Tab-separated table of C-alpha atoms in Angstrom:
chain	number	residue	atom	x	y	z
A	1	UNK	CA	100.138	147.674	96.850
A	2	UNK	CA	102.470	150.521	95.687
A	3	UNK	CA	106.185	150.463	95.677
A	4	UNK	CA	106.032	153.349	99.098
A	5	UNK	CA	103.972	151.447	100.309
A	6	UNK	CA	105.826	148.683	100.130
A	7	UNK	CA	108.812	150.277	101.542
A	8	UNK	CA	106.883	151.679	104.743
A	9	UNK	CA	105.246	148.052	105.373
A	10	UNK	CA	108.498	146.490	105.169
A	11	UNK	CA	109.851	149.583	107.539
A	12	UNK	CA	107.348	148.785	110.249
A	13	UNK	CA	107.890	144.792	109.847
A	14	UNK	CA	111.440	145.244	110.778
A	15	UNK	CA	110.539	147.551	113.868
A	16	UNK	CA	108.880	144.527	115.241
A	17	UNK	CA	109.925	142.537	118.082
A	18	UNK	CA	110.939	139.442	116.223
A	19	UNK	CA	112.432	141.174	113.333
A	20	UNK	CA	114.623	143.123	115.720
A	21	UNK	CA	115.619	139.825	117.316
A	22	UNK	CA	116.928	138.374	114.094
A	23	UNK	CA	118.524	141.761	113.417
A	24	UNK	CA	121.486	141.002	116.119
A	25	UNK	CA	122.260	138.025	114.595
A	26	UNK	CA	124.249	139.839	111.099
A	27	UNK	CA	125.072	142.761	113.563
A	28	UNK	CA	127.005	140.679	116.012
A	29	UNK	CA	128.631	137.978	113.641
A	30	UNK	CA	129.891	140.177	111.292
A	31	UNK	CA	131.243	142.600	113.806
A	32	UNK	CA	133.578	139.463	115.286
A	33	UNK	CA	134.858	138.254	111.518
A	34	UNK	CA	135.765	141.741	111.002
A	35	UNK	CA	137.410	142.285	114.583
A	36	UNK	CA	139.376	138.603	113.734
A	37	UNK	CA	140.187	140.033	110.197
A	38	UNK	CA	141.480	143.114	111.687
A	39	UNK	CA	144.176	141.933	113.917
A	40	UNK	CA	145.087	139.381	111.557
A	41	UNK	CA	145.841	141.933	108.948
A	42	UNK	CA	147.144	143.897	112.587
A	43	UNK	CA	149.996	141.189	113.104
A	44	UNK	CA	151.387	142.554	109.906
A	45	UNK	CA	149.587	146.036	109.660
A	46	UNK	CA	149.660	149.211	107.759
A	47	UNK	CA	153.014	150.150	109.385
A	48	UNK	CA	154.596	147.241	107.369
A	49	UNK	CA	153.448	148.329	104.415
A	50	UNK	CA	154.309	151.571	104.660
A	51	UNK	CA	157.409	150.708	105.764
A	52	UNK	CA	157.674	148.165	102.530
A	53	UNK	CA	156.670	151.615	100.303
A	54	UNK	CA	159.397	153.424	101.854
A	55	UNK	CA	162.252	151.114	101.155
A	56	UNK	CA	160.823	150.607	97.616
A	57	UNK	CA	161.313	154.490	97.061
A	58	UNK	CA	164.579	153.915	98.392
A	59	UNK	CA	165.605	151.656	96.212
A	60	UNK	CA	166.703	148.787	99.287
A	61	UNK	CA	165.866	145.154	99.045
A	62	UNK	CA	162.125	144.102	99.889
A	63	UNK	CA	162.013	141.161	102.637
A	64	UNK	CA	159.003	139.238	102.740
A	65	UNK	CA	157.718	137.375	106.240
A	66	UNK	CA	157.181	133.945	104.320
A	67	UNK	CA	154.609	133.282	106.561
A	68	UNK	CA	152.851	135.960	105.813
A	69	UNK	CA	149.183	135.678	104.372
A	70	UNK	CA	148.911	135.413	100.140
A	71	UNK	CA	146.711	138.921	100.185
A	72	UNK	CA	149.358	140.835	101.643
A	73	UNK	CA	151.937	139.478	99.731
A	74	UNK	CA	149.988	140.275	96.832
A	75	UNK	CA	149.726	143.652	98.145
A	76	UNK	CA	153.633	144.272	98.815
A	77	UNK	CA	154.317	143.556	95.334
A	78	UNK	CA	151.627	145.491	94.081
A	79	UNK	CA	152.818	148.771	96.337
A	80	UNK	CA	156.457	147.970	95.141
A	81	UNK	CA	155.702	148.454	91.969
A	82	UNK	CA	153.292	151.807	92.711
A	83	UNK	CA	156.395	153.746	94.823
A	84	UNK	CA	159.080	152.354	92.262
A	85	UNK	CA	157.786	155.447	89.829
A	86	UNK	CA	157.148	158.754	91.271
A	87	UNK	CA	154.219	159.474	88.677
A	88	UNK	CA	152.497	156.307	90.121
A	89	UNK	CA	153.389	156.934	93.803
A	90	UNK	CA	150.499	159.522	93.992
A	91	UNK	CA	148.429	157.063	92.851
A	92	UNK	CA	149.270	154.425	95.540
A	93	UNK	CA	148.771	156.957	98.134
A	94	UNK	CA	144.954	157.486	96.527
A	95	UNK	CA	144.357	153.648	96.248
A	96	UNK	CA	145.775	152.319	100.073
A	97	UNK	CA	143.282	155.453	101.711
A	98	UNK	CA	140.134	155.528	99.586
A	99	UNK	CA	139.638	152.556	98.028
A	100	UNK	CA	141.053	150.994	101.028
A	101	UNK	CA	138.173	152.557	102.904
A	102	UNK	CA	135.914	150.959	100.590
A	103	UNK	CA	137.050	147.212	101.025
A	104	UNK	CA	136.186	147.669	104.737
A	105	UNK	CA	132.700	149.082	104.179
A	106	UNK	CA	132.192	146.622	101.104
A	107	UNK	CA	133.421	143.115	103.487
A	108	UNK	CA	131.031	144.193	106.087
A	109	UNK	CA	128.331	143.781	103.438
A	110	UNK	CA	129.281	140.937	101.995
A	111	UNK	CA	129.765	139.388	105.351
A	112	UNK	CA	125.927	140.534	106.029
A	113	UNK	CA	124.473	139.362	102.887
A	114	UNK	CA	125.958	135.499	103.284
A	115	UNK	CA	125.077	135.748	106.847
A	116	UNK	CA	121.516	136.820	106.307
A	117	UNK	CA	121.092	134.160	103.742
A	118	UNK	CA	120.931	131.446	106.399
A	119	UNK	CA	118.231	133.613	108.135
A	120	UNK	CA	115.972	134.326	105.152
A	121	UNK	CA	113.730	131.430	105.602
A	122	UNK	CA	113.103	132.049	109.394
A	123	UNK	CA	112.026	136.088	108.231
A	124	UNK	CA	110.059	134.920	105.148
A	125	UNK	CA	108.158	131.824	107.500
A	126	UNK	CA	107.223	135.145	109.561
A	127	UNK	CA	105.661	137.360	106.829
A	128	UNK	CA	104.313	134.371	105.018
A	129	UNK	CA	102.734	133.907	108.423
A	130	UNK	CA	101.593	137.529	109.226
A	131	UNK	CA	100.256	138.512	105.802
A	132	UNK	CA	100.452	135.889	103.092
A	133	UNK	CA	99.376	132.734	105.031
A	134	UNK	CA	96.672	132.089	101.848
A	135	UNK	CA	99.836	131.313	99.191
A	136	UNK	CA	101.522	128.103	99.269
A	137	UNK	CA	105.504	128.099	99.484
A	138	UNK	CA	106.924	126.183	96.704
A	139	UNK	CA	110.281	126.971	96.815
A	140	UNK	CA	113.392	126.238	94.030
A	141	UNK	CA	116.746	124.085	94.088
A	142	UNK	CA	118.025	121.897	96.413
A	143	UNK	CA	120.855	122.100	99.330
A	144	UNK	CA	123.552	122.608	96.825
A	145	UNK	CA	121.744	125.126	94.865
A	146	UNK	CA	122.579	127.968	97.496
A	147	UNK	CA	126.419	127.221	97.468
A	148	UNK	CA	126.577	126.898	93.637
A	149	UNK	CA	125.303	130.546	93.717
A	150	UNK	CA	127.629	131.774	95.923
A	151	UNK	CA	130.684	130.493	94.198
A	152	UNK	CA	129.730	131.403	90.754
A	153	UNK	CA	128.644	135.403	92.007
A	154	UNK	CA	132.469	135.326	93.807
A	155	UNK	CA	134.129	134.637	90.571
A	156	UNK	CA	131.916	136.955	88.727
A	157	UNK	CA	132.559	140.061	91.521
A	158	UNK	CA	136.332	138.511	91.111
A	159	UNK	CA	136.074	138.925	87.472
A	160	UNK	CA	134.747	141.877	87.374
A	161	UNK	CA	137.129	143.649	89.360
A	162	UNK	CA	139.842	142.449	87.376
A	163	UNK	CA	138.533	143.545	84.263
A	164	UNK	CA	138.203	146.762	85.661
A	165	UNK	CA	141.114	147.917	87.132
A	166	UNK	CA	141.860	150.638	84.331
A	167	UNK	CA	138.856	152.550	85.534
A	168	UNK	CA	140.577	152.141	89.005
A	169	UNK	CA	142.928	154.833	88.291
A	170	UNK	CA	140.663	157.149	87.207
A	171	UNK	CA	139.111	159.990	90.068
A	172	UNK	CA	135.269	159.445	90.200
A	173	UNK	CA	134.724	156.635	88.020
A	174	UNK	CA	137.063	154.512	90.233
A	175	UNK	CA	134.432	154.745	93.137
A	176	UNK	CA	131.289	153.250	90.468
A	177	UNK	CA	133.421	150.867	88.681
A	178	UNK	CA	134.699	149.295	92.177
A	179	UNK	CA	130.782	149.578	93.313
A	180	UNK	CA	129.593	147.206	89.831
A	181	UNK	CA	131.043	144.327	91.366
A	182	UNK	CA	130.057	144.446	94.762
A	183	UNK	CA	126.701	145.274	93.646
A	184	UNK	CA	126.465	142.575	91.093
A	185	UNK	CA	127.325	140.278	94.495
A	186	UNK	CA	124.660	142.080	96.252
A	187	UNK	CA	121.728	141.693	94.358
A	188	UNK	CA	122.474	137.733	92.786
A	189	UNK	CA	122.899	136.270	96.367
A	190	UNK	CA	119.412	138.402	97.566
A	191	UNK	CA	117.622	137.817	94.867
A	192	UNK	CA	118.009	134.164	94.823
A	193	UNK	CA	117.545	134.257	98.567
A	194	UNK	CA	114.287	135.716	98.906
A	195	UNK	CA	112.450	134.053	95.508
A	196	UNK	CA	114.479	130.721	96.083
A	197	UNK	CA	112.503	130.216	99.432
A	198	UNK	CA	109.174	132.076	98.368
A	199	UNK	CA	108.740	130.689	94.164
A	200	UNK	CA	108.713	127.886	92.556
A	201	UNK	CA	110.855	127.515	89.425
A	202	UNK	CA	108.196	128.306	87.020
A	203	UNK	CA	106.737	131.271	89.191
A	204	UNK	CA	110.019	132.838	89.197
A	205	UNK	CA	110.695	132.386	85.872
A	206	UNK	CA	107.370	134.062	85.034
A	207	UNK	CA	107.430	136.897	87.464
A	208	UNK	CA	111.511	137.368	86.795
A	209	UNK	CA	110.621	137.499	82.976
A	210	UNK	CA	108.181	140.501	83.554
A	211	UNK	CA	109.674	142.110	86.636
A	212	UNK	CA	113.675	141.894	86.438
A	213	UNK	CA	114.267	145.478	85.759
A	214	UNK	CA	112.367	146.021	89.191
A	215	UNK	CA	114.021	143.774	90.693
A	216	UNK	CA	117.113	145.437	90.116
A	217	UNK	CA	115.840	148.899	91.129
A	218	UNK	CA	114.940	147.414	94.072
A	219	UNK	CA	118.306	146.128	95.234
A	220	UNK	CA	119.915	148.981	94.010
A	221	UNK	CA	117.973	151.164	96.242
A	222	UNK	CA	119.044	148.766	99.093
A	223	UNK	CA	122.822	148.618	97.858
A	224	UNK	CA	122.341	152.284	98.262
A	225	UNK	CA	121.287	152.089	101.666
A	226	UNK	CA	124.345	149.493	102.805
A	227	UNK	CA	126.644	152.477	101.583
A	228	UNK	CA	126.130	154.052	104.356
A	229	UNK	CA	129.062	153.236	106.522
A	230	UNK	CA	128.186	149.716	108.479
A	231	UNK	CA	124.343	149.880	108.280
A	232	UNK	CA	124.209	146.920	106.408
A	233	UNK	CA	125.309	145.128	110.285
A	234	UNK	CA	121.783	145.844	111.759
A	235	UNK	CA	119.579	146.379	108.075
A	236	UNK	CA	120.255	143.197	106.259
A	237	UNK	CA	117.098	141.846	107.579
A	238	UNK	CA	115.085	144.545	106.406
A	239	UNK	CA	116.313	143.790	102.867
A	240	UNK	CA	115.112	140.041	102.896
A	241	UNK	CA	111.589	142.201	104.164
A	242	UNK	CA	111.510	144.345	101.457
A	243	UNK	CA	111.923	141.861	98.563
A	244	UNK	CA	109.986	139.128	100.612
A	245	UNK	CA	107.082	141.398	100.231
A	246	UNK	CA	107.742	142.937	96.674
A	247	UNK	CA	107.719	139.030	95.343
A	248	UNK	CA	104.918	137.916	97.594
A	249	UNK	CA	103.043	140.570	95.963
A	250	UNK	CA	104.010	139.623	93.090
A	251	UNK	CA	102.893	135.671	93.767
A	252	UNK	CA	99.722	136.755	94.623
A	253	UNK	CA	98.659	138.960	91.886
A	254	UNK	CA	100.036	135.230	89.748
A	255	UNK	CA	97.634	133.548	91.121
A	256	UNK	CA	94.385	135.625	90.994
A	257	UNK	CA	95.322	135.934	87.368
A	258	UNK	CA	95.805	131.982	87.195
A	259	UNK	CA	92.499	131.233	88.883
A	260	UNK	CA	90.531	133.692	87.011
C-alpha cells in the first residue's frame, strides 16, 4: 500500500460512523478548556494589558493585582519592558497580535493531541479490528510510560522556545522558529501514541530504525493540516488513523519478512 493510498483509506475510515463518534469527543473538550481559559485570562483581559503598556510609555508606576495568575504577571513585565523603548514598542505591538494569534491556534492543538491520546487505543482496537485482525498487538511501556512522555516533550517544547526567542524578533522566521517547538510536541506525543499501543519494543525499534524520516514526514504533513485555524478540534482522530495504518503496514510487511 502506497503513501495516497494510505491517506485516502485513512480519509474514508474517519468518515465512518464510529470514527465520527469519537471525533466529538477532542471537538467538544477542547472547545470548554479553551472557553474556561478564555474568561480566566477575561477577568484580567487584553484591556489590562494595554492599559499596563500605556502607563509604561508614560512613565507612571505599574500596579500588579497580586492575585493575579503567574503567566500574566510574566507578561506585564515582559510588555513593560517592550513600551519602555520606543524602538522595541513596535515590536510589542507585532508580538501581543501575531504571535498572540498563534498561542491560541497552537493550545487548541495541544489540547487535541493529549486529549486524543486517551482515545488512541479505542480507534486503533477499531482498525486492528476492520483490517489488521491477523497481527497480534504487543504493545510497549507501562501506565507511567505515557506521562513520562508527556512531561519530558513539555520541557523540551519549553526549552525550545526559550532558546529561541532571538529568532522571535525576526519577520518570517519568527512564525517557523515558534512552529519547531510545537511541532516537536506534536509529533513525540503521536508517535508514541499510535506505535506504543500497536508495537512491541523491539518492532518499533526495528521499524523506527528504518522508517523515522517517514515518520516525520508524516506528522509534518498532519502538523500542516492542524494549522489550519481549529481543525485540529474535529481531525485529531484522523491523525491516530493515518499513522495507525502507516505502522500497521509497516508490522505486517515485519512479519511476512520474519516468517519467510
Amino acid at each position: 500500500m502506497n503513501e495516497i493510498e494510505i491517506i485516502l483509506k485513512s480519509v474514508k475510515d474517519f468518515f465512518s460512523s464510529p470514527m465520527l463518534k469519537i471525533a466529538l469527543v477532542p471537538l467538544i473538550l477542547t472547545m470548554i478548556i479553551l472557553y474556561m481559559l478564555f474568561f480566566a485570562a477575561a477577568d484580567f483581559g487584553i484591556s489590562s494589558l494595554q492599559e499596563i503598556a500605556q502607563a509604561s510609555q508614560n512613565g507612571e508606576e505599574i500596579v500588579i493585582d497580586e492575585n493575579a495568575p503567574f503567566y500574566f504577571v510574566w507578561m506585564t513585565y515582559l510588555i513593560v519592558f517592550l513600551f519602555k523603548y520606543s524602538f522595541t514598542s513596535w515590536l510589542a505591538g507585532f508580538l501581543l497580535y501575531t504571535i498572540g494569534t498563534v498561542i491560541i491556534l497552537q493550545a487548541s492543538v495541544i489540547f487535541s493531541i493529549i486529549i486524543i491520546g486517551f482515545l488512541t487505543p479505542m480507534i486503533l482496537k477499531i482498525l486492528h479490528k476492520k483490517y489488521y485482525s491477523h497481527l497480534e498487538l504487543h504493545g510497549y511501556g507501562t501506565w507511567f510510560s505515557p506521562i513520562w512522555v508527556l512531561f519530558k516533550s513539555s520541557f523540551m517544547m519549553i526549552f525550545l522556545f526559550v532558546i529561541l526567542i532571538p529568532v522571535y524578533f525576526v519577520p518570517v522566521l519568527n512564525i517557523i522558529a515558534f512552529s519547531i517547538p510545537f511541532y516537536y510536541f506534536f509529533h513525540k506525543l503521536l508517535n508514541f501514541d499510535v506505535s506504543s499501543t500497536i508495537l512491541s519494543a523491539e518492532q518499533y525499534k526495528i521499524i523506527y530504525e528504518k522508517e523515522a524520516n517517514n515518520f516525520r514526514l508524516r506528522t509534518l504533513f498532519l502538523y500542516f493540516i492542524s494549522m489550519i485555524p481549529f481543525a485540529t478540534l474535529f481531525t485529531a482522530v484522523y491523525y491516530i488513523i493515518y499513522l495507525g495504518h502507516s505502522y500497521f503496514v509497516k508490522l505486517d510487511e515485519l512479519n511476512k519478512i520474519e516468517n519467510n
